[in-house]
Short mmCIF file of C-alpha atoms in Angstrom, two decimals:
data_model
loop_
_atom_site.label_atom_id
_atom_site.label_comp_id
_atom_site.label_asym_id
_atom_site.label_seq_id
_atom_site.Cartn_x
_atom_site.Cartn_y
_atom_site.Cartn_z
CA MET E 1 0.00 0.00 0.00
CA GLU E 2 0.98 3.66 -0.19
CA ALA E 3 2.00 5.54 2.95
CA LEU E 4 3.83 8.75 3.82
CA VAL E 5 6.90 7.70 5.79
CA VAL E 6 8.95 10.17 7.86
CA ARG E 7 12.59 9.07 7.91
CA ARG E 8 14.23 12.23 9.31
CA LEU E 9 12.85 14.87 11.69
CA GLY E 10 12.89 18.53 10.72
CA ASP E 11 10.98 21.75 10.19
CA PRO E 12 8.38 21.21 7.43
CA THR E 13 8.18 24.94 6.74
CA LEU E 14 11.71 24.89 5.31
CA ALA E 15 12.50 24.12 1.69
CA PRO E 16 12.77 20.38 0.93
CA GLY E 17 16.34 19.18 0.73
CA SER E 18 17.78 21.51 3.34
CA GLU E 19 19.54 19.91 6.30
CA ALA E 20 16.96 21.23 8.78
CA SER E 21 13.92 20.05 6.81
CA PRO E 22 12.34 16.64 7.44
CA PHE E 23 12.80 13.79 5.03
CA ALA E 24 9.51 12.12 4.17
CA GLU E 25 8.65 10.04 1.16
CA ILE E 26 5.70 8.21 -0.34
CA SER E 27 6.36 4.49 0.02
CA ARG E 28 4.34 2.42 -2.45
CA ASP E 29 5.29 -0.93 -0.99
CA TYR E 30 4.57 -0.26 2.69
CA PRO E 31 3.07 -3.40 4.28
CA VAL E 32 -0.72 -3.54 4.60
CA PRO E 33 -1.52 -3.82 8.34
CA GLU E 34 -2.96 -7.15 9.46
CA LEU E 35 -5.95 -7.56 11.78
CA SER E 36 -4.23 -7.71 15.16
CA SER E 37 -7.07 -9.17 17.25
CA PRO E 38 -10.56 -10.69 16.90
CA THR E 39 -12.07 -7.22 17.48
CA ALA E 40 -9.79 -5.36 15.06
CA VAL E 41 -11.11 -3.49 12.01
CA ARG E 42 -9.11 -2.53 8.93
CA VAL E 43 -10.17 0.73 7.30
CA ARG E 44 -9.35 1.98 3.80
CA VAL E 45 -8.57 5.63 4.51
CA ALA E 46 -10.53 8.12 2.38
CA ALA E 47 -9.58 11.33 4.20
CA THR E 48 -7.19 12.34 6.96
CA SER E 49 -6.51 15.71 8.52
CA LEU E 50 -3.37 17.69 9.23
CA ASN E 51 -3.32 18.77 12.86
CA PHE E 52 -0.89 20.93 14.81
CA ALA E 53 0.22 17.81 16.68
CA THR E 54 1.35 16.33 13.36
CA PHE E 55 3.37 19.48 12.67
CA LEU E 56 5.09 19.03 16.04
CA GLN E 57 5.62 15.28 15.56
CA VAL E 58 7.67 15.63 12.38
CA GLN E 59 9.92 18.08 14.26
CA GLY E 60 10.29 15.80 17.28
CA LYS E 61 8.63 18.41 19.50
CA TYR E 62 5.47 16.55 20.47
CA GLN E 63 5.16 15.03 23.96
CA GLU E 64 5.28 11.56 22.39
CA ARG E 65 8.29 10.93 20.12
CA PRO E 66 7.89 7.84 17.93
CA PRO E 67 11.04 6.09 16.69
CA LEU E 68 12.02 6.63 13.08
CA PRO E 69 10.77 5.78 10.56
CA PHE E 70 7.06 6.37 11.20
CA VAL E 71 3.83 7.15 9.39
CA PRO E 72 2.27 10.35 10.80
CA GLY E 73 -1.41 11.24 11.00
CA SER E 74 -4.17 11.39 13.58
CA ASP E 75 -7.87 11.55 12.77
CA TYR E 76 -9.26 9.94 9.64
CA ALA E 77 -12.37 8.65 7.89
CA GLY E 78 -12.84 5.81 5.47
CA VAL E 79 -14.60 2.57 4.58
CA VAL E 80 -14.30 -0.69 6.48
CA ASP E 81 -12.17 -3.12 4.47
CA ALA E 82 -12.05 -6.15 6.78
CA VAL E 83 -13.16 -7.12 10.29
CA GLY E 84 -12.05 -9.65 12.88
CA PRO E 85 -14.34 -12.56 13.83
CA GLY E 86 -15.31 -10.86 17.10
CA VAL E 87 -16.49 -7.58 15.55
CA ARG E 88 -20.24 -6.99 15.97
CA ARG E 89 -20.82 -3.29 15.23
CA PHE E 90 -19.26 -2.99 11.77
CA ARG E 91 -19.01 -4.85 8.51
CA PRO E 92 -17.10 -4.28 5.25
CA GLY E 93 -18.45 -1.25 3.41
CA ASP E 94 -19.46 0.74 6.50
CA ARG E 95 -18.29 4.35 6.63
CA VAL E 96 -16.36 5.11 9.81
CA CYS E 97 -14.09 7.69 11.42
CA SER E 98 -11.67 7.69 14.33
CA PHE E 99 -8.33 9.04 15.54
CA THR E 100 -4.96 7.52 16.29
CA GLY E 101 -1.59 8.55 17.64
CA LEU E 102 0.14 7.71 14.34
CA GLY E 103 -0.54 6.08 11.00
CA SER E 104 -3.45 7.75 9.21
CA PHE E 105 -1.30 9.08 6.34
CA ALA E 106 -1.60 5.68 4.70
CA GLU E 107 -3.93 3.75 2.44
CA PHE E 108 -5.04 1.39 5.23
CA ILE E 109 -5.12 1.54 9.01
CA VAL E 110 -6.19 -0.98 11.67
CA ALA E 111 -8.18 0.09 14.73
CA LYS E 112 -10.02 -1.50 17.61
CA GLU E 113 -13.77 -1.83 17.12
CA LYS E 114 -14.48 0.32 20.19
CA GLU E 115 -12.38 3.18 18.80
CA LEU E 116 -14.46 3.63 15.64
CA PHE E 117 -17.51 5.83 15.05
CA LEU E 118 -20.08 5.20 12.35
CA VAL E 119 -20.31 8.18 9.97
CA PRO E 120 -23.99 9.14 9.59
CA GLU E 121 -25.69 9.53 6.24
CA GLY E 122 -25.36 13.03 4.87
CA CYS E 123 -21.88 13.56 6.32
CA GLU E 124 -19.09 13.46 3.74
CA LEU E 125 -16.01 11.42 4.58
CA ILE E 126 -13.80 14.47 4.02
CA ALA E 127 -15.66 16.31 6.78
CA ALA E 128 -15.72 13.25 9.03
CA GLY E 129 -11.95 12.94 8.65
CA ALA E 130 -11.47 16.23 10.47
CA LEU E 131 -14.01 15.71 13.27
CA PRO E 132 -12.51 13.44 15.96
CA VAL E 133 -9.47 15.44 17.15
CA ALA E 134 -10.70 19.04 16.86
CA PHE E 135 -14.31 18.52 17.87
CA GLY E 136 -13.43 15.79 20.35
CA THR E 137 -10.96 18.09 22.11
CA SER E 138 -13.41 20.99 22.24
CA HIS E 139 -16.32 18.83 23.40
CA VAL E 140 -14.32 17.36 26.28
CA ALA E 141 -12.97 20.79 27.23
CA LEU E 142 -16.17 22.83 27.02
CA VAL E 143 -18.85 20.32 27.97
CA HIS E 144 -17.09 17.98 30.40
CA ARG E 145 -14.33 20.12 31.92
CA ALA E 146 -15.77 23.65 31.95
CA GLN E 147 -19.43 22.55 31.90
CA LEU E 148 -20.27 25.54 29.71
CA LYS E 149 -23.84 26.78 30.25
CA ALA E 150 -26.29 28.85 28.23
CA GLY E 151 -25.78 32.56 28.73
CA GLN E 152 -22.14 32.28 29.80
CA VAL E 153 -19.42 34.14 27.90
CA LEU E 154 -16.86 32.04 26.00
CA LEU E 155 -13.67 33.66 24.71
CA VAL E 156 -11.92 31.61 22.01
CA LEU E 157 -8.33 32.49 21.12
CA GLY E 158 -6.96 31.30 17.78
CA ALA E 159 -10.57 30.85 16.76
CA ALA E 160 -9.92 30.27 13.04
CA GLY E 161 -7.85 27.13 13.62
CA GLY E 162 -9.26 23.60 13.80
CA VAL E 163 -9.92 23.44 17.54
CA GLY E 164 -10.91 27.12 17.57
CA VAL E 165 -13.62 26.69 14.93
CA SER E 166 -14.98 23.64 16.74
CA ALA E 167 -15.00 25.56 20.03
CA VAL E 168 -17.01 28.39 18.48
CA GLN E 169 -19.57 25.97 17.05
CA ILE E 170 -19.91 23.87 20.20
CA GLY E 171 -20.09 27.05 22.28
CA LYS E 172 -23.05 28.27 20.25
CA VAL E 173 -24.80 24.89 20.53
CA CYS E 174 -24.40 25.20 24.31
CA GLY E 175 -26.07 28.61 24.17
CA ALA E 176 -22.99 30.64 25.12
CA VAL E 177 -22.13 34.16 24.04
CA VAL E 178 -19.00 33.65 21.93
CA ILE E 179 -16.15 36.12 21.45
CA ALA E 180 -13.74 34.87 18.77
CA VAL E 181 -10.18 36.13 18.26
CA ALA E 182 -8.35 35.56 14.96
CA ARG E 183 -6.15 37.33 12.43
CA GLY E 184 -7.43 38.96 9.24
CA PRO E 185 -10.83 39.98 7.81
CA GLU E 186 -11.48 36.72 5.93
CA LYS E 187 -11.14 34.65 9.09
CA LEU E 188 -13.34 37.06 11.03
CA GLN E 189 -16.00 36.92 8.35
CA TYR E 190 -15.98 33.13 8.48
CA LEU E 191 -16.26 33.10 12.27
CA GLN E 192 -19.27 35.40 12.07
CA SER E 193 -20.85 33.06 9.52
CA ILE E 194 -20.67 30.13 11.98
CA GLY E 195 -22.25 32.09 14.80
CA ALA E 196 -19.60 34.08 16.70
CA ASP E 197 -21.31 36.98 18.51
CA HIS E 198 -18.25 39.23 18.46
CA VAL E 199 -15.02 38.92 16.48
CA ILE E 200 -11.67 40.59 17.16
CA ASP E 201 -8.76 40.94 14.73
CA SER E 202 -5.66 40.24 16.83
CA SER E 203 -3.41 41.67 14.11
CA LYS E 204 -4.74 45.21 14.53
CA ASP E 205 -7.38 45.48 17.27
CA ASN E 206 -6.82 45.98 20.98
CA ILE E 207 -8.30 42.71 22.19
CA ILE E 208 -8.98 43.85 25.75
CA GLU E 209 -10.66 47.13 24.76
CA SER E 210 -12.74 45.50 22.01
CA ALA E 211 -13.93 42.70 24.29
CA LYS E 212 -14.71 45.08 27.17
CA PHE E 213 -16.71 47.34 24.86
CA PHE E 214 -18.76 44.37 23.63
CA LEU E 215 -19.31 43.01 27.14
CA LYS E 216 -20.44 46.40 28.43
CA ALA E 217 -22.83 46.84 25.50
CA ARG E 218 -24.40 43.45 26.29
CA GLY E 219 -24.54 44.13 30.04
CA LEU E 220 -22.12 41.26 30.75
CA LYS E 221 -19.55 41.28 33.55
CA GLY E 222 -16.77 39.25 31.98
CA VAL E 223 -15.57 36.03 30.39
CA ASP E 224 -16.71 32.82 32.08
CA VAL E 225 -14.65 30.38 29.99
CA LEU E 226 -11.33 31.10 28.28
CA TYR E 227 -10.51 28.59 25.53
CA ASP E 228 -6.81 28.92 24.75
CA PRO E 229 -4.91 26.97 22.07
CA VAL E 230 -2.44 29.85 21.57
CA GLY E 231 -0.57 30.69 24.78
CA GLY E 232 1.99 33.46 25.14
CA LYS E 233 1.16 37.11 25.74
CA LEU E 234 -2.35 36.63 24.34
CA THR E 235 -3.16 34.36 27.27
CA GLN E 236 -1.76 36.75 29.83
CA ASP E 237 -3.71 39.69 28.38
CA SER E 238 -6.94 37.68 28.23
CA LEU E 239 -6.81 36.96 31.97
CA LYS E 240 -7.83 40.58 32.51
CA LEU E 241 -11.23 39.79 30.99
CA LEU E 242 -12.11 36.85 33.25
CA ASN E 243 -15.22 36.88 35.34
CA TRP E 244 -15.04 35.79 38.99
CA GLY E 245 -14.79 32.00 39.15
CA ALA E 246 -13.95 31.60 35.45
CA HIS E 247 -12.56 28.46 33.82
CA ILE E 248 -9.28 28.52 31.90
CA LEU E 249 -9.01 25.78 29.26
CA VAL E 250 -5.36 25.34 28.27
CA ILE E 251 -5.57 23.52 24.94
CA GLY E 252 -2.11 24.15 23.52
CA PHE E 253 0.63 26.65 22.72
CA ALA E 254 0.48 27.39 19.00
CA SER E 255 2.42 30.61 19.60
CA GLY E 256 5.37 28.54 20.80
CA ASP E 257 5.36 30.40 24.12
CA VAL E 258 4.07 28.73 27.28
CA PRO E 259 2.42 31.48 29.35
CA ILE E 260 3.10 32.09 33.03
CA ILE E 261 -0.15 32.59 34.92
CA ARG E 262 0.58 34.75 37.95
CA ALA E 263 -0.97 33.50 41.18
CA ASN E 264 -2.10 37.00 42.17
CA VAL E 265 -4.31 37.21 39.06
CA ALA E 266 -6.02 33.95 39.98
CA LEU E 267 -6.39 35.14 43.57
CA VAL E 268 -8.13 38.34 42.49
CA LYS E 269 -10.49 36.43 40.20
CA ALA E 270 -11.47 33.87 42.84
CA HIS E 271 -10.65 33.27 46.48
CA LEU E 272 -7.93 30.59 46.85
CA ALA E 273 -8.19 29.86 43.15
CA PHE E 274 -5.61 27.09 42.92
CA ALA E 275 -7.58 24.91 45.34
CA ALA E 276 -9.62 23.98 42.27
CA LEU E 277 -6.70 21.89 41.08
CA ARG E 278 -7.34 19.58 44.03
CA ASP E 279 -11.12 19.85 44.18
CA ARG E 280 -12.80 20.12 40.78
CA LYS E 281 -16.23 20.46 42.47
CA ALA E 282 -15.19 23.49 44.51
CA VAL E 283 -17.52 26.44 44.03
CA GLY E 284 -16.18 29.86 43.14
CA LYS E 285 -12.74 28.79 42.04
CA VAL E 286 -10.73 29.35 38.85
CA MET E 287 -10.24 25.93 37.26
CA ILE E 288 -7.18 25.40 35.11
CA VAL E 289 -7.68 22.51 32.69
CA MET E 290 -4.75 21.03 30.79
CA ASP E 291 -4.87 19.95 27.14
CA ALA E 292 -8.19 18.12 26.81
CA SER E 293 -6.89 15.59 24.31
CA VAL E 294 -3.97 14.71 26.58
CA LYS E 295 -6.02 14.56 29.79
CA SER E 296 -8.50 12.20 28.22
CA ARG E 297 -5.69 9.68 27.67
CA LEU E 298 -4.17 9.94 31.17
#
């Protein structure tokens, strides 16, 4: 089968052939994976997405470093090719989607039956191939960790990226008031089209002033949930907008800068804020939630 095989780590933004760029090639004789257990399912991949984690993996900067060579890729969608004798939920020809730590940049992939989701009629496989990681991360973060409620204010940083777009959409389904931060008019226009109540251009607008003006106009006191896949100074500035007892969802650090959250800021926002790290049911605390996709695997 065909597969994209990474044989040397490097920065994929550099020109191919340079010493600091990765070496990856299409292998046309990569072995087709065998069914590894009675409940294994082999899927012919129709679509797979490119996530930020993949970008980090080929540089050797992700928290999990696979040995070389490896086939990258995370979430995917496709058609069931073969099933083990113990599989009950799927049969060849079914359309499915899932996610994996590695291996979706290939013609075939094998997964456990319990890891697969049936793609409903009306959903294209290309769309389904981008659902599990981005929307799974945002659903765990917003619904399970922050328990976002109707009427609360959700601030989404990096809102035009994969997890950002999913956070905006899930936030609106939950009934939240959504403030979306992104760069450039085209991205802002798109975010408005999917329901964002207020958009801020981080390349030219003062984020704090723009958000405060919107909140005041709506009669709202502050941000109840901060969804942050960016990190850096943007995180530190956004803390000024938090309502008392807000939730901070730390999704990732796309800026490359891990922010330092000062304890005095958390203390002002909620009495003994860091106690929430020990007691997630504590009332009136700031809750800091680590990367939702990582926490779900721990």
